[in-house]
């Protein structure tokens, strides 16, 4: 394997990670499931490309504004965030399955609209997006995304989101504005997905509605679950492993997605907490894990002692 | 006027096949409260079973039909056992069921791609292509058969649920599974029967779909539309699923006929979002109780 190949996988993993982190907040910490975040990625990718692609010179080529990359990232993220606000306004009151179904509808509708809008190339796609995404930019955005999320989760807002996840009604009675916190989580996750879309487009240098299908949304959600709900480090691990895994399994060619599907079922039925459910790989998190293990061991010992004494009497 | 009637007839025929698939989604939802996304994969395999029954085994049409529907019934119950039963035993939240279903759907699609191949296959021609002229209307033979077989199957299903003891058990489980189990109903068996019923109809729908269009591994994506139809009619309600499907089929063909065929797929999702905003429980759905 040469360096550029590994570099490519790392960049894809890093880009996926941004979208996954957003979903981690929405799904892992707030308890809302989305099957439409590829739609936000698509919005980010297209708006981002619109900002950075140089103005059209030849007839037939699709031109943009030719601005620097940073404007593309900001505009892509902002556009996804604004759309998510509208979507949230109308769907966040839906219960259970229905929010999930609504996001599915949003994601697919976005893809089909892009398919039919000829200004952006329609189903044929939009070639000639400048290759601005580098390992450095992806890495920097990843770090910012992780730090922002880690702080958000630890803040009062983050605790309120967890309260919404654990028991919506109780949270509401305790004075948490449930709708508002769901909305914040949705907007943050959409902005993350939008930024990921911008980086993705500027990595592939070519965007096509097909890239942002429901399969992509499902993939993102699967990564979050695989990494473990409510764990940022789990999402990071999940994004790295699950982006690299299909590449490593490339030798098996067509069978790799079969393994992938089977793996998803096996995880669901055998280890539903995912890799790191509710745990963090940080100094404080590790201390917590060890304390919990000690407590479990102590409990077991006590039970054993009791059983032994019970046998004697 | 004539064109309108023609479109309505075509819409009814495709809507009835949607209905066969949609009741599968609705049946499972009524009992287990989750959207079984693996259903699309089951339908796809139904289309393949029928195809190979006709071409490889050279079965007569009716036998291929039965092979496909029995095959998918077995497959659907198998999926239930492997992918959902462990979750059911653990009383996992519905989200795990959905993810597990997604995994099953990815698995089925790619098993087919890996073993049979990703190519499009066309069913052998069974019914003559020239349509039956009815006044000024031209009705395709396949469309006609599709409509009547689907209507017959749906009528049987509704009678089965309404009149038989097993049907009553299904209704009771849909109302309250726990209480039903306490009354001595074998709810585990009820779940299996529900999956078998949904799978059986999925097989028929798959064969029809393959005959009308072609067979390919991603056929499951089209079945998303029948899921939308189930939501449209009200998830968990059988009459709702049928009404939603027929309406969706008619609206789709009208849009394709009068506006543009490009909007055909889009309209389904627009309807989905519209329904969820205005009336999330669909046409016939009961208002979901707020489980606190």
PDB file of N, CA, C and O in Angstrom, chain A residues 80-137:
ATOM      1  N   UNK A  80     -26.685  24.260   5.447  1.00  0.00           N
ATOM      2  CA  UNK A  80     -27.266  23.041   6.028  1.00  0.00           C
ATOM      3  C   UNK A  80     -27.966  23.378   7.342  1.00  0.00           C
ATOM      4  O   UNK A  80     -29.054  22.869   7.629  1.00  0.00           O
ATOM      5  N   UNK A  81     -27.348  24.256   8.136  1.00  0.00           N
ATOM      6  CA  UNK A  81     -27.947  24.634   9.407  1.00  0.00           C
ATOM      7  C   UNK A  81     -29.289  25.322   9.226  1.00  0.00           C
ATOM      8  O   UNK A  81     -30.260  25.029   9.933  1.00  0.00           O
ATOM      9  N   UNK A  82     -29.352  26.232   8.262  1.00  0.00           N
ATOM     10  CA  UNK A  82     -30.603  26.965   8.032  1.00  0.00           C
ATOM     11  C   UNK A  82     -31.705  26.009   7.578  1.00  0.00           C
ATOM     12  O   UNK A  82     -32.831  26.045   8.080  1.00  0.00           O
ATOM     13  N   UNK A  83     -31.343  25.117   6.632  1.00  0.00           N
ATOM     14  CA  UNK A  83     -32.352  24.149   6.174  1.00  0.00           C
ATOM     15  C   UNK A  83     -32.824  23.293   7.340  1.00  0.00           C
ATOM     16  O   UNK A  83     -34.020  23.014   7.496  1.00  0.00           O
ATOM     17  N   UNK A  84     -31.879  22.883   8.192  1.00  0.00           N
ATOM     18  CA  UNK A  84     -32.255  22.012   9.312  1.00  0.00           C
ATOM     19  C   UNK A  84     -33.201  22.733  10.260  1.00  0.00           C
ATOM     20  O   UNK A  84     -34.065  22.112  10.871  1.00  0.00           O
ATOM     21  N   UNK A  85     -33.057  24.058  10.372  1.00  0.00           N
ATOM     22  CA  UNK A  85     -33.969  24.804  11.235  1.00  0.00           C
ATOM     23  C   UNK A  85     -35.401  24.685  10.714  1.00  0.00           C
ATOM     24  O   UNK A  85     -36.332  24.411  11.479  1.00  0.00           O
ATOM     25  N   UNK A  86     -35.551  24.830   9.403  1.00  0.00           N
ATOM     26  CA  UNK A  86     -36.886  24.689   8.809  1.00  0.00           C
ATOM     27  C   UNK A  86     -37.418  23.271   9.018  1.00  0.00           C
ATOM     28  O   UNK A  86     -38.567  23.068   9.404  1.00  0.00           O
ATOM     29  N   UNK A  87     -36.549  22.289   8.730  1.00  0.00           N
ATOM     30  CA  UNK A  87     -36.966  20.893   8.876  1.00  0.00           C
ATOM     31  C   UNK A  87     -37.357  20.624  10.330  1.00  0.00           C
ATOM     32  O   UNK A  87     -38.372  19.984  10.618  1.00  0.00           O
ATOM     33  N   UNK A  88     -36.544  21.130  11.249  1.00  0.00           N
ATOM     34  CA  UNK A  88     -36.812  20.910  12.665  1.00  0.00           C
ATOM     35  C   UNK A  88     -38.136  21.512  13.088  1.00  0.00           C
ATOM     36  O   UNK A  88     -38.897  20.905  13.841  1.00  0.00           O
ATOM     37  N   UNK A  89     -38.406  22.726  12.587  1.00  0.00           N
ATOM     38  CA  UNK A  89     -39.662  23.397  12.938  1.00  0.00           C
ATOM     39  C   UNK A  89     -40.870  22.501  12.667  1.00  0.00           C
ATOM     40  O   UNK A  89     -41.820  22.470  13.441  1.00  0.00           O
ATOM     41  N   UNK A  90     -40.810  21.779  11.535  1.00  0.00           N
ATOM     42  CA  UNK A  90     -41.998  21.010  11.178  1.00  0.00           C
ATOM     43  C   UNK A  90     -41.945  19.553  11.616  1.00  0.00           C
ATOM     44  O   UNK A  90     -42.970  18.907  11.685  1.00  0.00           O
ATOM     45  N   UNK A  91     -40.764  19.048  11.948  1.00  0.00           N
ATOM     46  CA  UNK A  91     -40.731  17.610  12.238  1.00  0.00           C
ATOM     47  C   UNK A  91     -40.390  17.265  13.681  1.00  0.00           C
ATOM     48  O   UNK A  91     -40.627  16.142  14.099  1.00  0.00           O
ATOM     49  N   UNK A  92     -39.827  18.196  14.438  1.00  0.00           N
ATOM     50  CA  UNK A  92     -39.332  17.800  15.766  1.00  0.00           C
ATOM     51  C   UNK A  92     -40.449  17.486  16.747  1.00  0.00           C
ATOM     52  O   UNK A  92     -40.206  16.922  17.806  1.00  0.00           O
ATOM     53  N   UNK A  93     -41.671  17.857  16.406  1.00  0.00           N
ATOM     54  CA  UNK A  93     -42.773  17.507  17.298  1.00  0.00           C
ATOM     55  C   UNK A  93     -43.260  16.088  17.070  1.00  0.00           C
ATOM     56  O   UNK A  93     -44.091  15.601  17.819  1.00  0.00           O
ATOM     57  N   UNK A  94     -42.753  15.448  16.025  1.00  0.00           N
ATOM     58  CA  UNK A  94     -43.201  14.092  15.719  1.00  0.00           C
ATOM     59  C   UNK A  94     -42.624  13.113  16.728  1.00  0.00           C
ATOM     60  O   UNK A  94     -41.512  13.281  17.207  1.00  0.00           O
ATOM     61  N   UNK A  95     -43.400  12.081  16.997  1.00  0.00           N
ATOM     62  CA  UNK A  95     -42.972  11.125  18.018  1.00  0.00           C
ATOM     63  C   UNK A  95     -42.298   9.906  17.397  1.00  0.00           C
ATOM     64  O   UNK A  95     -42.622   9.506  16.302  1.00  0.00           O
ATOM     65  N   UNK A  96     -41.373   9.356  18.155  1.00  0.00           N
ATOM     66  CA  UNK A  96     -40.778   8.059  17.845  1.00  0.00           C
ATOM     67  C   UNK A  96     -40.335   7.892  16.407  1.00  0.00           C
ATOM     68  O   UNK A  96     -39.579   8.692  15.873  1.00  0.00           O
ATOM     69  N   UNK A  97     -40.826   6.825  15.799  1.00  0.00           N
ATOM     70  CA  UNK A  97     -40.503   6.465  14.437  1.00  0.00           C
ATOM     71  C   UNK A  97     -40.701   7.595  13.437  1.00  0.00           C
ATOM     72  O   UNK A  97     -39.996   7.688  12.455  1.00  0.00           O
ATOM     73  N   UNK A  98     -41.683   8.440  13.706  1.00  0.00           N
ATOM     74  CA  UNK A  98     -42.096   9.378  12.671  1.00  0.00           C
ATOM     75  C   UNK A  98     -41.049  10.437  12.372  1.00  0.00           C
ATOM     76  O   UNK A  98     -40.911  10.881  11.234  1.00  0.00           O
ATOM     77  N   UNK A  99     -40.279  10.855  13.382  1.00  0.00           N
ATOM     78  CA  UNK A  99     -39.205  11.812  13.101  1.00  0.00           C
ATOM     79  C   UNK A  99     -38.190  11.174  12.153  1.00  0.00           C
ATOM     80  O   UNK A  99     -37.745  11.770  11.171  1.00  0.00           O
ATOM     81  N   UNK A 100     -37.883   9.930  12.476  1.00  0.00           N
ATOM     82  CA  UNK A 100     -36.945   9.145  11.675  1.00  0.00           C
ATOM     83  C   UNK A 100     -37.427   9.036  10.220  1.00  0.00           C
ATOM     84  O   UNK A 100     -36.659   9.228   9.273  1.00  0.00           O
ATOM     85  N   UNK A 101     -38.717   8.755  10.048  1.00  0.00           N
ATOM     86  CA  UNK A 101     -39.279   8.628   8.711  1.00  0.00           C
ATOM     87  C   UNK A 101     -39.245   9.979   7.987  1.00  0.00           C
ATOM     88  O   UNK A 101     -38.940  10.059   6.798  1.00  0.00           O
ATOM     89  N   UNK A 102     -39.524  11.055   8.742  1.00  0.00           N
ATOM     90  CA  UNK A 102     -39.518  12.382   8.128  1.00  0.00           C
ATOM     91  C   UNK A 102     -38.124  12.739   7.622  1.00  0.00           C
ATOM     92  O   UNK A 102     -37.977  13.278   6.516  1.00  0.00           O
ATOM     93  N   UNK A 103     -37.088  12.401   8.397  1.00  0.00           N
ATOM     94  CA  UNK A 103     -35.731  12.705   7.937  1.00  0.00           C
ATOM     95  C   UNK A 103     -35.392  11.881   6.700  1.00  0.00           C
ATOM     96  O   UNK A 103     -34.730  12.367   5.793  1.00  0.00           O
ATOM     97  N   UNK A 104     -35.887  10.642   6.685  1.00  0.00           N
ATOM     98  CA  UNK A 104     -35.688   9.797   5.500  1.00  0.00           C
ATOM     99  C   UNK A 104     -36.293  10.488   4.278  1.00  0.00           C
ATOM    100  O   UNK A 104     -35.662  10.578   3.219  1.00  0.00           O
ATOM    101  N   UNK A 105     -37.524  10.989   4.459  1.00  0.00           N
ATOM    102  CA  UNK A 105     -38.183  11.686   3.352  1.00  0.00           C
ATOM    103  C   UNK A 105     -37.411  12.918   2.940  1.00  0.00           C
ATOM    104  O   UNK A 105     -37.216  13.174   1.744  1.00  0.00           O
ATOM    105  N   UNK A 106     -36.909  13.682   3.902  1.00  0.00           N
ATOM    106  CA  UNK A 106     -36.147  14.887   3.586  1.00  0.00           C
ATOM    107  C   UNK A 106     -34.896  14.538   2.780  1.00  0.00           C
ATOM    108  O   UNK A 106     -34.604  15.145   1.753  1.00  0.00           O
ATOM    109  N   UNK A 107     -34.159  13.534   3.250  1.00  0.00           N
ATOM    110  CA  UNK A 107     -32.905  13.164   2.586  1.00  0.00           C
ATOM    111  C   UNK A 107     -33.132  12.746   1.145  1.00  0.00           C
ATOM    112  O   UNK A 107     -32.450  13.209   0.229  1.00  0.00           O
ATOM    113  N   UNK A 108     -34.130  11.873   0.944  1.00  0.00           N
ATOM    114  CA  UNK A 108     -34.389  11.393  -0.403  1.00  0.00           C
ATOM    115  C   UNK A 108     -34.934  12.509  -1.299  1.00  0.00           C
ATOM    116  O   UNK A 108     -34.587  12.604  -2.470  1.00  0.00           O
ATOM    117  N   UNK A 109     -35.786  13.380  -0.711  1.00  0.00           N
ATOM    118  CA  UNK A 109     -36.332  14.489  -1.502  1.00  0.00           C
ATOM    119  C   UNK A 109     -35.208  15.415  -1.953  1.00  0.00           C
ATOM    120  O   UNK A 109     -35.179  15.856  -3.111  1.00  0.00           O
ATOM    121  N   UNK A 110     -34.249  15.682  -1.060  1.00  0.00           N
ATOM    122  CA  UNK A 110     -33.116  16.537  -1.424  1.00  0.00           C
ATOM    123  C   UNK A 110     -32.358  15.953  -2.610  1.00  0.00           C
ATOM    124  O   UNK A 110     -32.047  16.647  -3.580  1.00  0.00           O
ATOM    125  N   UNK A 111     -32.117  14.646  -2.523  1.00  0.00           N
ATOM    126  CA  UNK A 111     -31.375  13.989  -3.596  1.00  0.00           C
ATOM    127  C   UNK A 111     -32.146  14.068  -4.914  1.00  0.00           C
ATOM    128  O   UNK A 111     -31.577  14.387  -5.966  1.00  0.00           O
ATOM    129  N   UNK A 112     -33.449  13.816  -4.843  1.00  0.00           N
ATOM    130  CA  UNK A 112     -34.240  13.812  -6.078  1.00  0.00           C
ATOM    131  C   UNK A 112     -34.373  15.215  -6.657  1.00  0.00           C
ATOM    132  O   UNK A 112     -34.393  15.397  -7.877  1.00  0.00           O
ATOM    133  N   UNK A 113     -34.458  16.230  -5.782  1.00  0.00           N
ATOM    134  CA  UNK A 113     -34.519  17.604  -6.288  1.00  0.00           C
ATOM    135  C   UNK A 113     -33.212  17.925  -7.010  1.00  0.00           C
ATOM    136  O   UNK A 113     -33.212  18.433  -8.135  1.00  0.00           O
ATOM    137  N   UNK A 114     -32.077  17.599  -6.377  1.00  0.00           N
ATOM    138  CA  UNK A 114     -30.779  17.860  -7.013  1.00  0.00           C
ATOM    139  C   UNK A 114     -30.659  17.105  -8.335  1.00  0.00           C
ATOM    140  O   UNK A 114     -30.064  17.592  -9.295  1.00  0.00           O
ATOM    141  N   UNK A 115     -31.242  15.905  -8.357  1.00  0.00           N
ATOM    142  CA  UNK A 115     -31.242  15.115  -9.583  1.00  0.00           C
ATOM    143  C   UNK A 115     -31.918  15.852 -10.728  1.00  0.00           C
ATOM    144  O   UNK A 115     -31.572  15.684 -11.885  1.00  0.00           O
ATOM    145  N   UNK A 116     -32.922  16.670 -10.375  1.00  0.00           N
ATOM    146  CA  UNK A 116     -33.725  17.308 -11.407  1.00  0.00           C
ATOM    147  C   UNK A 116     -33.364  18.759 -11.665  1.00  0.00           C
ATOM    148  O   UNK A 116     -33.891  19.369 -12.581  1.00  0.00           O
ATOM    149  N   UNK A 117     -32.491  19.332 -10.841  1.00  0.00           N
ATOM    150  CA  UNK A 117     -32.098  20.722 -11.057  1.00  0.00           C
ATOM    151  C   UNK A 117     -30.903  20.735 -12.011  1.00  0.00           C
ATOM    152  O   UNK A 117     -29.801  20.323 -11.651  1.00  0.00           O
ATOM    153  N   UNK A 118     -31.146  21.185 -13.231  1.00  0.00           N
ATOM    154  CA  UNK A 118     -30.085  21.099 -14.241  1.00  0.00           C
ATOM    155  C   UNK A 118     -28.979  22.140 -14.029  1.00  0.00           C
ATOM    156  O   UNK A 118     -27.878  21.989 -14.544  1.00  0.00           O
ATOM    157  N   UNK A 119     -29.268  23.202 -13.250  1.00  0.00           N
ATOM    158  CA  UNK A 119     -28.252  24.234 -13.009  1.00  0.00           C
ATOM    159  C   UNK A 119     -26.989  23.638 -12.400  1.00  0.00           C
ATOM    160  O   UNK A 119     -25.877  24.098 -12.662  1.00  0.00           O
ATOM    161  N   UNK A 120     -27.158  22.639 -11.553  1.00  0.00           N
ATOM    162  CA  UNK A 120     -26.003  22.031 -10.901  1.00  0.00           C
ATOM    163  C   UNK A 120     -25.608  20.715 -11.558  1.00  0.00           C
ATOM    164  O   UNK A 120     -24.973  19.865 -10.944  1.00  0.00           O
ATOM    165  N   UNK A 121     -26.033  20.530 -12.780  1.00  0.00           N
ATOM    166  CA  UNK A 121     -25.614  19.325 -13.489  1.00  0.00           C
ATOM    167  C   UNK A 121     -26.571  18.153 -13.365  1.00  0.00           C
ATOM    168  O   UNK A 121     -26.346  17.128 -13.984  1.00  0.00           O
ATOM    169  N   UNK A 122     -27.626  18.291 -12.557  1.00  0.00           N
ATOM    170  CA  UNK A 122     -28.612  17.220 -12.433  1.00  0.00           C
ATOM    171  C   UNK A 122     -27.987  15.909 -12.000  1.00  0.00           C
ATOM    172  O   UNK A 122     -27.045  15.893 -11.210  1.00  0.00           O
ATOM    173  N   UNK A 123     -28.504  14.810 -12.546  1.00  0.00           N
ATOM    174  CA  UNK A 123     -28.034  13.491 -12.138  1.00  0.00           C
ATOM    175  C   UNK A 123     -26.615  13.227 -12.620  1.00  0.00           C
ATOM    176  O   UNK A 123     -25.908  12.401 -12.083  1.00  0.00           O
ATOM    177  N   UNK A 124     -26.172  13.966 -13.665  1.00  0.00           N
ATOM    178  CA  UNK A 124     -24.831  13.723 -14.205  1.00  0.00           C
ATOM    179  C   UNK A 124     -23.754  14.205 -13.245  1.00  0.00           C
ATOM    180  O   UNK A 124     -22.620  13.792 -13.292  1.00  0.00           O
ATOM    181  N   UNK A 125     -24.126  15.141 -12.385  1.00  0.00           N
ATOM    182  CA  UNK A 125     -23.171  15.593 -11.376  1.00  0.00           C
ATOM    183  C   UNK A 125     -22.457  16.864 -11.789  1.00  0.00           C
ATOM    184  O   UNK A 125     -22.677  17.413 -12.873  1.00  0.00           O
ATOM    185  N   UNK A 126     -21.600  17.326 -10.915  1.00  0.00           N
ATOM    186  CA  UNK A 126     -20.911  18.597 -11.095  1.00  0.00           C
ATOM    187  C   UNK A 126     -19.404  18.347 -11.015  1.00  0.00           C
ATOM    188  O   UNK A 126     -18.851  18.211  -9.939  1.00  0.00           O
ATOM    189  N   UNK A 127     -18.743  18.282 -12.153  1.00  0.00           N
ATOM    190  CA  UNK A 127     -17.299  18.064 -12.128  1.00  0.00           C
ATOM    191  C   UNK A 127     -16.548  19.386 -11.938  1.00  0.00           C
ATOM    192  O   UNK A 127     -17.149  20.462 -12.004  1.00  0.00           O
ATOM    193  N   UNK A 128     -15.273  19.300 -11.692  1.00  0.00           N
ATOM    194  CA  UNK A 128     -14.445  20.498 -11.646  1.00  0.00           C
ATOM    195  C   UNK A 128     -14.504  21.257 -10.336  1.00  0.00           C
ATOM    196  O   UNK A 128     -14.231  22.456 -10.295  1.00  0.00           O
ATOM    197  N   UNK A 129     -14.849  20.577  -9.245  1.00  0.00           N
ATOM    198  CA  UNK A 129     -14.764  21.229  -7.928  1.00  0.00           C
ATOM    199  C   UNK A 129     -13.283  21.253  -7.542  1.00  0.00           C
ATOM    200  O   UNK A 129     -12.605  20.233  -7.645  1.00  0.00           O
ATOM    201  N   UNK A 130     -12.746  22.430  -7.154  1.00  0.00           N
ATOM    202  CA  UNK A 130     -11.313  22.493  -6.861  1.00  0.00           C
ATOM    203  C   UNK A 130     -10.921  21.571  -5.709  1.00  0.00           C
ATOM    204  O   UNK A 130     -11.693  21.394  -4.766  1.00  0.00           O
ATOM    205  N   UNK A 131      -9.737  20.985  -5.805  1.00  0.00           N
ATOM    206  CA  UNK A 131      -9.300  20.034  -4.782  1.00  0.00           C
ATOM    207  C   UNK A 131      -8.645  20.782  -3.618  1.00  0.00           C
ATOM    208  O   UNK A 131      -7.424  20.846  -3.504  1.00  0.00           O
ATOM    209  N   UNK A 132      -9.480  21.353  -2.774  1.00  0.00           N
ATOM    210  CA  UNK A 132      -8.968  22.137  -1.659  1.00  0.00           C
ATOM    211  C   UNK A 132      -8.778  21.309  -0.396  1.00  0.00           C
ATOM    212  O   UNK A 132      -8.016  21.676   0.478  1.00  0.00           O
ATOM    213  N   UNK A 133      -9.521  20.211  -0.254  1.00  0.00           N
ATOM    214  CA  UNK A 133      -9.418  19.414   0.976  1.00  0.00           C
ATOM    215  C   UNK A 133      -8.061  18.745   1.041  1.00  0.00           C
ATOM    216  O   UNK A 133      -7.688  17.999   0.137  1.00  0.00           O
ATOM    217  N   UNK A 134      -7.316  19.030   2.106  1.00  0.00           N
ATOM    218  CA  UNK A 134      -6.039  18.344   2.303  1.00  0.00           C
ATOM    219  C   UNK A 134      -6.087  17.646   3.650  1.00  0.00           C
ATOM    220  O   UNK A 134      -7.025  17.844   4.428  1.00  0.00           O
ATOM    221  N   UNK A 135      -5.091  16.809   3.904  1.00  0.00           N
ATOM    222  CA  UNK A 135      -5.037  16.124   5.195  1.00  0.00           C
ATOM    223  C   UNK A 135      -5.070  17.155   6.317  1.00  0.00           C
ATOM    224  O   UNK A 135      -5.761  16.992   7.326  1.00  0.00           O
ATOM    225  N   UNK A 136      -4.360  18.251   6.094  1.00  0.00           N
ATOM    226  CA  UNK A 136      -4.284  19.273   7.138  1.00  0.00           C
ATOM    227  C   UNK A 136      -5.656  19.901   7.403  1.00  0.00           C
ATOM    228  O   UNK A 136      -6.095  19.970   8.556  1.00  0.00           O
ATOM    229  N   UNK A 137      -6.342  20.332   6.339  1.00  0.00           N
ATOM    230  CA  UNK A 137      -7.642  20.974   6.565  1.00  0.00           C
ATOM    231  C   UNK A 137      -8.610  20.011   7.244  1.00  0.00           C
ATOM    232  O   UNK A 137      -9.298  20.383   8.200  1.00  0.00           O
TER     233      UNK A 137
END
